[in-house]
mmCIF file of C-alpha atoms in Angstrom:
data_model
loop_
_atom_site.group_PDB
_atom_site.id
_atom_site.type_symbol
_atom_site.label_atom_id
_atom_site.label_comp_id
_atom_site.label_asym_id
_atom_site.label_seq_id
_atom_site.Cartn_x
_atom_site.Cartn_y
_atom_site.Cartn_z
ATOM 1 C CA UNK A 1 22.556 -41.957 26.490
ATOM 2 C CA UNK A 2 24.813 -39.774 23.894
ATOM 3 C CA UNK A 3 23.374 -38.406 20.714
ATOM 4 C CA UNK A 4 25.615 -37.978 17.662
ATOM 5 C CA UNK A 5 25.105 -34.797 16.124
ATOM 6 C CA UNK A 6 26.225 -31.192 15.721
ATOM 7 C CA UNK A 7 25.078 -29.245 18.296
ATOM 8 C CA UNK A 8 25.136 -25.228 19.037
ATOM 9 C CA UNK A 9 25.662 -23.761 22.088
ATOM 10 C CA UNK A 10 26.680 -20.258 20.327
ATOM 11 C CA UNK A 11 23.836 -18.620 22.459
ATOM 12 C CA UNK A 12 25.506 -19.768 25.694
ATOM 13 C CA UNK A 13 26.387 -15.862 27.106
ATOM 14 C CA UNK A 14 30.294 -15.708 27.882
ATOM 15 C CA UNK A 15 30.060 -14.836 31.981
ATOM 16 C CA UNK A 16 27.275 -17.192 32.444
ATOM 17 C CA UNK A 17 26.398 -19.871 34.676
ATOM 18 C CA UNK A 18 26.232 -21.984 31.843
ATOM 19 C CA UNK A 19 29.326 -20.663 30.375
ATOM 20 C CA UNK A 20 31.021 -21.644 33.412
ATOM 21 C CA UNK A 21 30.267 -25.013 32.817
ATOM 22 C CA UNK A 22 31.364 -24.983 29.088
ATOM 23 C CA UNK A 23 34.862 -24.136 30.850
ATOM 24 C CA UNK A 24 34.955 -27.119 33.338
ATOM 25 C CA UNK A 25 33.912 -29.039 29.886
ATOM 26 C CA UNK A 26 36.600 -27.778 27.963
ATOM 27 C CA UNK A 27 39.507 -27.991 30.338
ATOM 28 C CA UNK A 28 38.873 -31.554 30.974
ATOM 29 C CA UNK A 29 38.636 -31.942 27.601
ATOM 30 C CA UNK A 30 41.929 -30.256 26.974
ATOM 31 C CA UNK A 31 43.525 -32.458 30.109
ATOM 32 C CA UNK A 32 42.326 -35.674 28.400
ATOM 33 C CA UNK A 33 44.942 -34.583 25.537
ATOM 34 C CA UNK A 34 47.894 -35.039 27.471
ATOM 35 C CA UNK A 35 50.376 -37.008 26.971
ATOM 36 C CA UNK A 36 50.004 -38.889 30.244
ATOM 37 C CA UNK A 37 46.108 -37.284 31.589
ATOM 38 C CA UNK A 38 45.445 -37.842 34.868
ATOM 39 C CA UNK A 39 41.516 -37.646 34.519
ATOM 40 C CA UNK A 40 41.268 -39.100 30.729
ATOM 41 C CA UNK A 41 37.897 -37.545 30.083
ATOM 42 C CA UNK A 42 37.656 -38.757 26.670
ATOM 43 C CA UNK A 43 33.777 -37.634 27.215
ATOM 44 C CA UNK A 44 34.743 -34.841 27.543
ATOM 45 C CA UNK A 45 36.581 -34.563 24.680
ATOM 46 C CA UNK A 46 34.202 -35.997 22.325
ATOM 47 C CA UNK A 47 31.335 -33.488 23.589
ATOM 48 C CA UNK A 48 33.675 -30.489 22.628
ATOM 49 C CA UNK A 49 34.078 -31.885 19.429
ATOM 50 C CA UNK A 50 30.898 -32.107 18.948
ATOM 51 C CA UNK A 51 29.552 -28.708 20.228
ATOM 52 C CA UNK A 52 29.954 -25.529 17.879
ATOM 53 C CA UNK A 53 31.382 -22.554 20.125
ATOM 54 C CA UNK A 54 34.107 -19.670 20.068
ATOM 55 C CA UNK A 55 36.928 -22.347 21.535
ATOM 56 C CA UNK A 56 39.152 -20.540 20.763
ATOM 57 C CA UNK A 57 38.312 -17.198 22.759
ATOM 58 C CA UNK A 58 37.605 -20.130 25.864
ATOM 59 C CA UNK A 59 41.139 -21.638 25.344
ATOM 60 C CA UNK A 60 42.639 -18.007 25.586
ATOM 61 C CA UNK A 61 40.613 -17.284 28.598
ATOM 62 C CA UNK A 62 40.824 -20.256 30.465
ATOM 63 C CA UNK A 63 44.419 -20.466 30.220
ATOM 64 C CA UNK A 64 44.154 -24.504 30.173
ATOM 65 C CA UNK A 65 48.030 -24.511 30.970
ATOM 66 C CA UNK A 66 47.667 -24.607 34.584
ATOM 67 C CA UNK A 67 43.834 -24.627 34.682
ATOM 68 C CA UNK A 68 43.620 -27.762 33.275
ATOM 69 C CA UNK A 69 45.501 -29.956 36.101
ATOM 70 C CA UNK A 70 43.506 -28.376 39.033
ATOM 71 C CA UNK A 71 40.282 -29.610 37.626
ATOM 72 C CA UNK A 72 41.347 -32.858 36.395
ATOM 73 C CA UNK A 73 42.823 -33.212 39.928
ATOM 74 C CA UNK A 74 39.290 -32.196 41.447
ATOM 75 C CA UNK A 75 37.530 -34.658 39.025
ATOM 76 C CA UNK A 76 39.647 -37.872 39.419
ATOM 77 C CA UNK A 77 39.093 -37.555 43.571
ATOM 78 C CA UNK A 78 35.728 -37.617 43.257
ATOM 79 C CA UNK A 79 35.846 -40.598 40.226
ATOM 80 C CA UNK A 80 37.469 -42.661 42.933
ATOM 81 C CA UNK A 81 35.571 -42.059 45.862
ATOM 82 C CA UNK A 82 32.610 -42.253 43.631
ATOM 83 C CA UNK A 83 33.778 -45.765 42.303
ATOM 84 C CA UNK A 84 34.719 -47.056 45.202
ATOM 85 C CA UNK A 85 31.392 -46.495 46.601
ATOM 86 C CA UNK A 86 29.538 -47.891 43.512
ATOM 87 C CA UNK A 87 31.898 -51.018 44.312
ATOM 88 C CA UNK A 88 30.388 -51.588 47.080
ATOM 89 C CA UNK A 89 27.185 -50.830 46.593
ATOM 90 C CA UNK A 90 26.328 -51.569 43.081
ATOM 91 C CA UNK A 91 22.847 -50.815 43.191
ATOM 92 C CA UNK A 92 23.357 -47.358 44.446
ATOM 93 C CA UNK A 93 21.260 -44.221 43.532
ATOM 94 C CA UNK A 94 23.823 -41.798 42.594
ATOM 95 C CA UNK A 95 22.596 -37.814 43.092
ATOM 96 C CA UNK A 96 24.958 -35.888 40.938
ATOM 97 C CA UNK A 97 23.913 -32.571 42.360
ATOM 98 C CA UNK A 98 24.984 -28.796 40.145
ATOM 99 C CA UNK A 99 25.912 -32.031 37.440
ATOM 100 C CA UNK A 100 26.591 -28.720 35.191
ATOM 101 C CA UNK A 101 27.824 -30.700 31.784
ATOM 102 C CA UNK A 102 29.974 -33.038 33.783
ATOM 103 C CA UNK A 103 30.796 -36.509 31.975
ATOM 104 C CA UNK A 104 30.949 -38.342 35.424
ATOM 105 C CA UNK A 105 27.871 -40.567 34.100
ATOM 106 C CA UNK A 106 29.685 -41.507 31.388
ATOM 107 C CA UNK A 107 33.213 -41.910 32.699
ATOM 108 C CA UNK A 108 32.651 -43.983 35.288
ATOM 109 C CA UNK A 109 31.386 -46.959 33.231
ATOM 110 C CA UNK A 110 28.267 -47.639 35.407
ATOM 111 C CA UNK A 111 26.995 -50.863 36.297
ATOM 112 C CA UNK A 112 22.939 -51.572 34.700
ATOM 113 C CA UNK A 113 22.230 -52.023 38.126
ATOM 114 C CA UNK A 114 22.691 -48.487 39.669
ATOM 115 C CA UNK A 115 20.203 -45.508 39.161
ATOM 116 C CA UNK A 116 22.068 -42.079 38.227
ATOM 117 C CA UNK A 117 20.183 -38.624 38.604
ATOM 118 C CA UNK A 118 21.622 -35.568 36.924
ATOM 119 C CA UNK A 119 20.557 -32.752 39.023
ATOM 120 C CA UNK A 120 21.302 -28.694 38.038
ATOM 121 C CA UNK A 121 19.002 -25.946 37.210
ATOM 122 C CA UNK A 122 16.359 -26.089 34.284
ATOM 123 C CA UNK A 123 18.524 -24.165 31.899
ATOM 124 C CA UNK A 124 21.638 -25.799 32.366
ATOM 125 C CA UNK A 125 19.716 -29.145 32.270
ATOM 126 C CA UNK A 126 18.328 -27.888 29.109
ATOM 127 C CA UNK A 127 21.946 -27.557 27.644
ATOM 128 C CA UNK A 128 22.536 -31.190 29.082
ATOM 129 C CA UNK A 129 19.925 -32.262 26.786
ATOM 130 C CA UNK A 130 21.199 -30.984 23.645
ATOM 131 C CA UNK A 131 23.708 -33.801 24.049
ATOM 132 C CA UNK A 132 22.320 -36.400 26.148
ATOM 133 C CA UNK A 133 19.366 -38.061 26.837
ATOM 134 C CA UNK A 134 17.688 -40.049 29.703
ATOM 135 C CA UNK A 135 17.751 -44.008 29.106
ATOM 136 C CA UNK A 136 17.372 -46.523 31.940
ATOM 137 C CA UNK A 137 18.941 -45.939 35.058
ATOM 138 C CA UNK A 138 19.562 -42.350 34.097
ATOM 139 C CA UNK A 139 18.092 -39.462 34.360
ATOM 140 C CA UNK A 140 18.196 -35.989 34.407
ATOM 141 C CA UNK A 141 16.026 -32.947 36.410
ATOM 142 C CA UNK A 142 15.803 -29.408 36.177
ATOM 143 C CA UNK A 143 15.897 -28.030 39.586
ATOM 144 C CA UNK A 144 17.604 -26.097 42.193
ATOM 145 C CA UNK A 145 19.118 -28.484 44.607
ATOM 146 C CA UNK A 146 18.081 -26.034 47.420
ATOM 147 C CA UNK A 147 14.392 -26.906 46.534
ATOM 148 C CA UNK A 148 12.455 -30.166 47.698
ATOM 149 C CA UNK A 149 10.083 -31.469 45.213
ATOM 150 C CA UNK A 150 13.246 -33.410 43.239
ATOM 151 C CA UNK A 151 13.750 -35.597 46.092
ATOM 152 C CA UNK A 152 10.124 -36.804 45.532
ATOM 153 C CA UNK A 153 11.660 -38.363 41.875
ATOM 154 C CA UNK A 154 14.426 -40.234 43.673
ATOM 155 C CA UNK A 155 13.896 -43.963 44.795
ATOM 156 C CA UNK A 156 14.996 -44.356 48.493
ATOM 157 C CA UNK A 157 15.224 -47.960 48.790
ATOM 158 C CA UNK A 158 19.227 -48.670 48.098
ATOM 159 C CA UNK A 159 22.127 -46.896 49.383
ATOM 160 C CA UNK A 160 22.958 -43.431 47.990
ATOM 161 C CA UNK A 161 25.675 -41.904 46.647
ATOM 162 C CA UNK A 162 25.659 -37.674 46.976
ATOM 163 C CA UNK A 163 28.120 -36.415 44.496
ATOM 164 C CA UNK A 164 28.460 -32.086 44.629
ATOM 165 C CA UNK A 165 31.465 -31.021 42.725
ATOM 166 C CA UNK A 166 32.059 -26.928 42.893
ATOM 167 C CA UNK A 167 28.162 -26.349 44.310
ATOM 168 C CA UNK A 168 27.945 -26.249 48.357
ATOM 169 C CA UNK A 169 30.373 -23.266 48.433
ATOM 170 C CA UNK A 170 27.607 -21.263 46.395
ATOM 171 C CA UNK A 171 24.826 -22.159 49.114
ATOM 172 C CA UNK A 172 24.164 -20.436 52.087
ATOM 173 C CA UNK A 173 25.321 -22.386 55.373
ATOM 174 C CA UNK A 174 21.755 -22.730 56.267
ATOM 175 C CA UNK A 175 21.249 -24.188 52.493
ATOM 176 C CA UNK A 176 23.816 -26.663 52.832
ATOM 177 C CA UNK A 177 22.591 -27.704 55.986
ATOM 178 C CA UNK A 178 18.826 -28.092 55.033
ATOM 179 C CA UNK A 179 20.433 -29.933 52.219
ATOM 180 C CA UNK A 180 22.070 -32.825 53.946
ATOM 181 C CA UNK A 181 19.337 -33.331 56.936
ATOM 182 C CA UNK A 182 16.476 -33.673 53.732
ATOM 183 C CA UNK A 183 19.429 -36.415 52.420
ATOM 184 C CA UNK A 184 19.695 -38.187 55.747
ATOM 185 C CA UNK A 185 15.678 -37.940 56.707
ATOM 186 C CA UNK A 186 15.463 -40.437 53.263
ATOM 187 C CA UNK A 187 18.327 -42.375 52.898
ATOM 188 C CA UNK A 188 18.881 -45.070 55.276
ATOM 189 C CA UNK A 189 22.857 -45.302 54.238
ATOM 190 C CA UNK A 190 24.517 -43.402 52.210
ATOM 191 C CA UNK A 191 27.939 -41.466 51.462
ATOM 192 C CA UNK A 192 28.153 -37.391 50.735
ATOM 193 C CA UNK A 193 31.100 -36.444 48.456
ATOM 194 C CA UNK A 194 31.785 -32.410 48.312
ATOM 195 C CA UNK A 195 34.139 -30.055 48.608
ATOM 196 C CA UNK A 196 34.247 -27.102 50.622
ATOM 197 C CA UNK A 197 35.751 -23.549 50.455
ATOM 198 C CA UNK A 198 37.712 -21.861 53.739
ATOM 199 C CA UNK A 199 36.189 -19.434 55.859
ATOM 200 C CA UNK A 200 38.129 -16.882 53.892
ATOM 201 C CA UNK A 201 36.723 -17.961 51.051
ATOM 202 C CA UNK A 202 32.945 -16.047 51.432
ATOM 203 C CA UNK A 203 35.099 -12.647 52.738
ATOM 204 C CA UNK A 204 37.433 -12.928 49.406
ATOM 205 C CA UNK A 205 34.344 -13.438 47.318
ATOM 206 C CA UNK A 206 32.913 -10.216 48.426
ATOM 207 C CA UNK A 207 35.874 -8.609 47.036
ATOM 208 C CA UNK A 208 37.313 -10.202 43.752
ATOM 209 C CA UNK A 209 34.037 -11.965 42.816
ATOM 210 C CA UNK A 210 30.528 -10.303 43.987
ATOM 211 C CA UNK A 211 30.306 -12.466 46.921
ATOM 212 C CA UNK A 212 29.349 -15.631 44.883
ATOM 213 C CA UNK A 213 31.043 -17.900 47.289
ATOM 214 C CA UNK A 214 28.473 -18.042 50.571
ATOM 215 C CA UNK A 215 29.697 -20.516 52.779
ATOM 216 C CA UNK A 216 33.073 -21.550 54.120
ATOM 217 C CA UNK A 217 34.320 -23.996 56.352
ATOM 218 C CA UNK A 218 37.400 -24.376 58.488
ATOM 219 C CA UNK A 219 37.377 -28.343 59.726
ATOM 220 C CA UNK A 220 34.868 -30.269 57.751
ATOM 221 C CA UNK A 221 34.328 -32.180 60.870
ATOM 222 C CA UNK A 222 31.946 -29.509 62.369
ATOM 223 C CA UNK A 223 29.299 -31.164 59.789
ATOM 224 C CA UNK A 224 29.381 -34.558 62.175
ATOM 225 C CA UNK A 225 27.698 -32.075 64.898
ATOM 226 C CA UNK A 226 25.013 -30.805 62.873
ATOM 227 C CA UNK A 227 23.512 -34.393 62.121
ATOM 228 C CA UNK A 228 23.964 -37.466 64.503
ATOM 229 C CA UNK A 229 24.092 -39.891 61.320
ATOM 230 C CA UNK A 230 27.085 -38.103 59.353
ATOM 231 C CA UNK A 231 30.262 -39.424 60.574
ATOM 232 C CA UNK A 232 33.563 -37.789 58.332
ATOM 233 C CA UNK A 233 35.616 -40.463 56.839
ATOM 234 C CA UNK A 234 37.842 -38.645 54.535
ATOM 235 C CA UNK A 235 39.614 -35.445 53.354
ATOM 236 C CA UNK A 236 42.011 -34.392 50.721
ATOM 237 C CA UNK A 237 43.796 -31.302 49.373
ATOM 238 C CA UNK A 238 42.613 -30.359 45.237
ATOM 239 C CA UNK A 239 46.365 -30.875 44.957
ATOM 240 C CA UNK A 240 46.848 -34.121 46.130
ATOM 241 C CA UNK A 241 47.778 -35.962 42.998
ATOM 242 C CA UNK A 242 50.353 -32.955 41.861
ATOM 243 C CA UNK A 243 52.908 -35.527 41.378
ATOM 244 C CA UNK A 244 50.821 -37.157 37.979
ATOM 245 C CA UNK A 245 51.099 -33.947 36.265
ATOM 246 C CA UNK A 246 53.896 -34.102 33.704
ATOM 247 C CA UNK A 247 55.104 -30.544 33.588
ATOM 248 C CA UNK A 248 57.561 -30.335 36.512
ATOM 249 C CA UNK A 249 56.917 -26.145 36.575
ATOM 250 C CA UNK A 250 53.194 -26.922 37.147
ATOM 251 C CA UNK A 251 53.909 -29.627 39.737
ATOM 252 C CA UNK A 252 55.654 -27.100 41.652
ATOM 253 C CA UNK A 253 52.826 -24.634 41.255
#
C-alpha cells in the first residue's frame, strides 16, 4: 500500500482544502512524538517525513501545543469504535468517507479479510496517491460523498462500517440525510461513526469562518427518527480521554 519515495506537495495552496488536511497530517504526526501519545500515528509520522513542504510555517500556524491533543483525541475514538467493529465483523467493508490523508487504513492493522474504500474528492484523492496506492482490499475513489455513482463501486454483501471524521458538519442537513438513507437502502447491517457540530455551530460559522460549517445538531438521537433502521448506540465528548494527555495545563484546557 505505501510507496517509499520523496514526494512534493509544495503546490498544495496554504488555505486549501487540501492544506487542511496536510494539518490533520501533521498534528498527528507531531502527537505520535510524545512522550506518552495517545493516538501513536507513527503513519503519520513517517508520511511527513517523507513529504517535502514549508513545516515549519505549518508548525507555527497550527500551534501543535494544544492542537495536537484534540485531534489525537478525535482520532483514537474513532480507532476504537472502528476496531471494535472490525472485531466483530472481520469481513467488513469499511467506507472511510472525506478520508482526506488520514492513516486510519494503515493504523488499524487490518485483517486480509476486510475491504477498505478511501473516499474524498478527486484532488485530494490525487494527493492520496502520491503516497499510497490501491492493493487488495483497498482502495481509493475520487468523489464527492454527496454524489451516488461511488456507491455503485462498493460490494454490499458483508456488514459495513461508515467512518466520517470532520465531514457531515460541512454537508447540508438535507446532504447528510440523503447520505445515510442511500447507506441504509444497501447495507443490510451496518454501523455509522461521525461526529457532529451544535446547532450553534452553522450560526458561528457564518461569522468567524464564511459559513463553512452547514449543519448542526443538538441530540444526535433525532437521526433514529429520520430512518426506522438507525438506532443510536453511543456518544462521546472530543475531550473524553483528557486525562492521557501528559501536560497537566492542557488537561485542564
Amino acid at each position: 500500500m505505501t510507496q517509499t519515495d520523496k514526494v512534493d506537495f509544495s503546490d498544495v495552496q496554504w488555505g486549501s482544502v487540501e492544506w487542511t488536511n496536510l494539518c490533520t497530517l501533521y498534528l498527528r504526526a507531531y502527537e505520535s512524538r510524545s512522550p506518552a501519545p495517545i493516538l501513536g500515528d507513527t503513519a503519520a509520522a513517517e508520511a511527513v517525513d517523507r513529504i517535502e513542504y514549508d513545516w515549519a510555517r505549518m508548525r507555527r500556524a497550527m500551534r501543535p501545543g494544544s492542537n495536537q491533543y484534540l485531534v489525537a483525541m478525535r482520532a483514537k475514538q474513532f480507532d476504537d469504535w472502528s476496531t471494535s467493529f472490525l472485531r466483530r465483523h472481520p469481513n467488513a467493508v469499511v467506507l472511510h468517507l472525506g478520508c482526506g490523508i488520514d492513516t486510519r487504513a494503515l493504523r488499524l492493522h487490518l485483517s486480509e479479510t476486510v475491504q477498505w474504500f478511501d473516499i474524498d474528492q478527486p484532488r485530494v484523492i490525487a494527493l492520496r496517491r502520491k503516497l499510497y496506492d490501491d492493493r487488495d482490499g483497498y482502495r481509493m475513489i475520487g468523489s464527492s460523498v454527496t454524489d451516488e455513482a461511488w456507491l455503485n463501486e462498493i460490494p454490499t454483501d458483508r456488514p459495513m462500517l461508515m467512518v466520517a471524521e470532520g465531514l457531515v458538519m460541512y454537508l447540508t442537513g438535507p446532504q447528510v440525510r440523503t447520505l445515510l438513507q442511500r447507506l441504509t437502502d444497501r447495507f443490510d447491517s451496518g454501523e455509522l461513526v461521525f461526529d457532529t457540530a451544535s446547532p450553534m455551530g452553522p450560526r458561528l460559522s457564518k461569522l468567524l469562518t464564511k459559513g463553512i460549517t452547514k449543519w448542526g445538531i443538538g441530540d444526535v438521537r433525532e437521526i433514529e427518527e429520520w430512518n426506522p433502521r438507525l438506532r443510536f448506540l453511543e456518544q462521546s465528548l472530543i475531550g473524553a480521554l483528557y486525562e492521557r494527555i501528559p501536560s497537566a495545563p492542557m488537561r485542564l484546557m
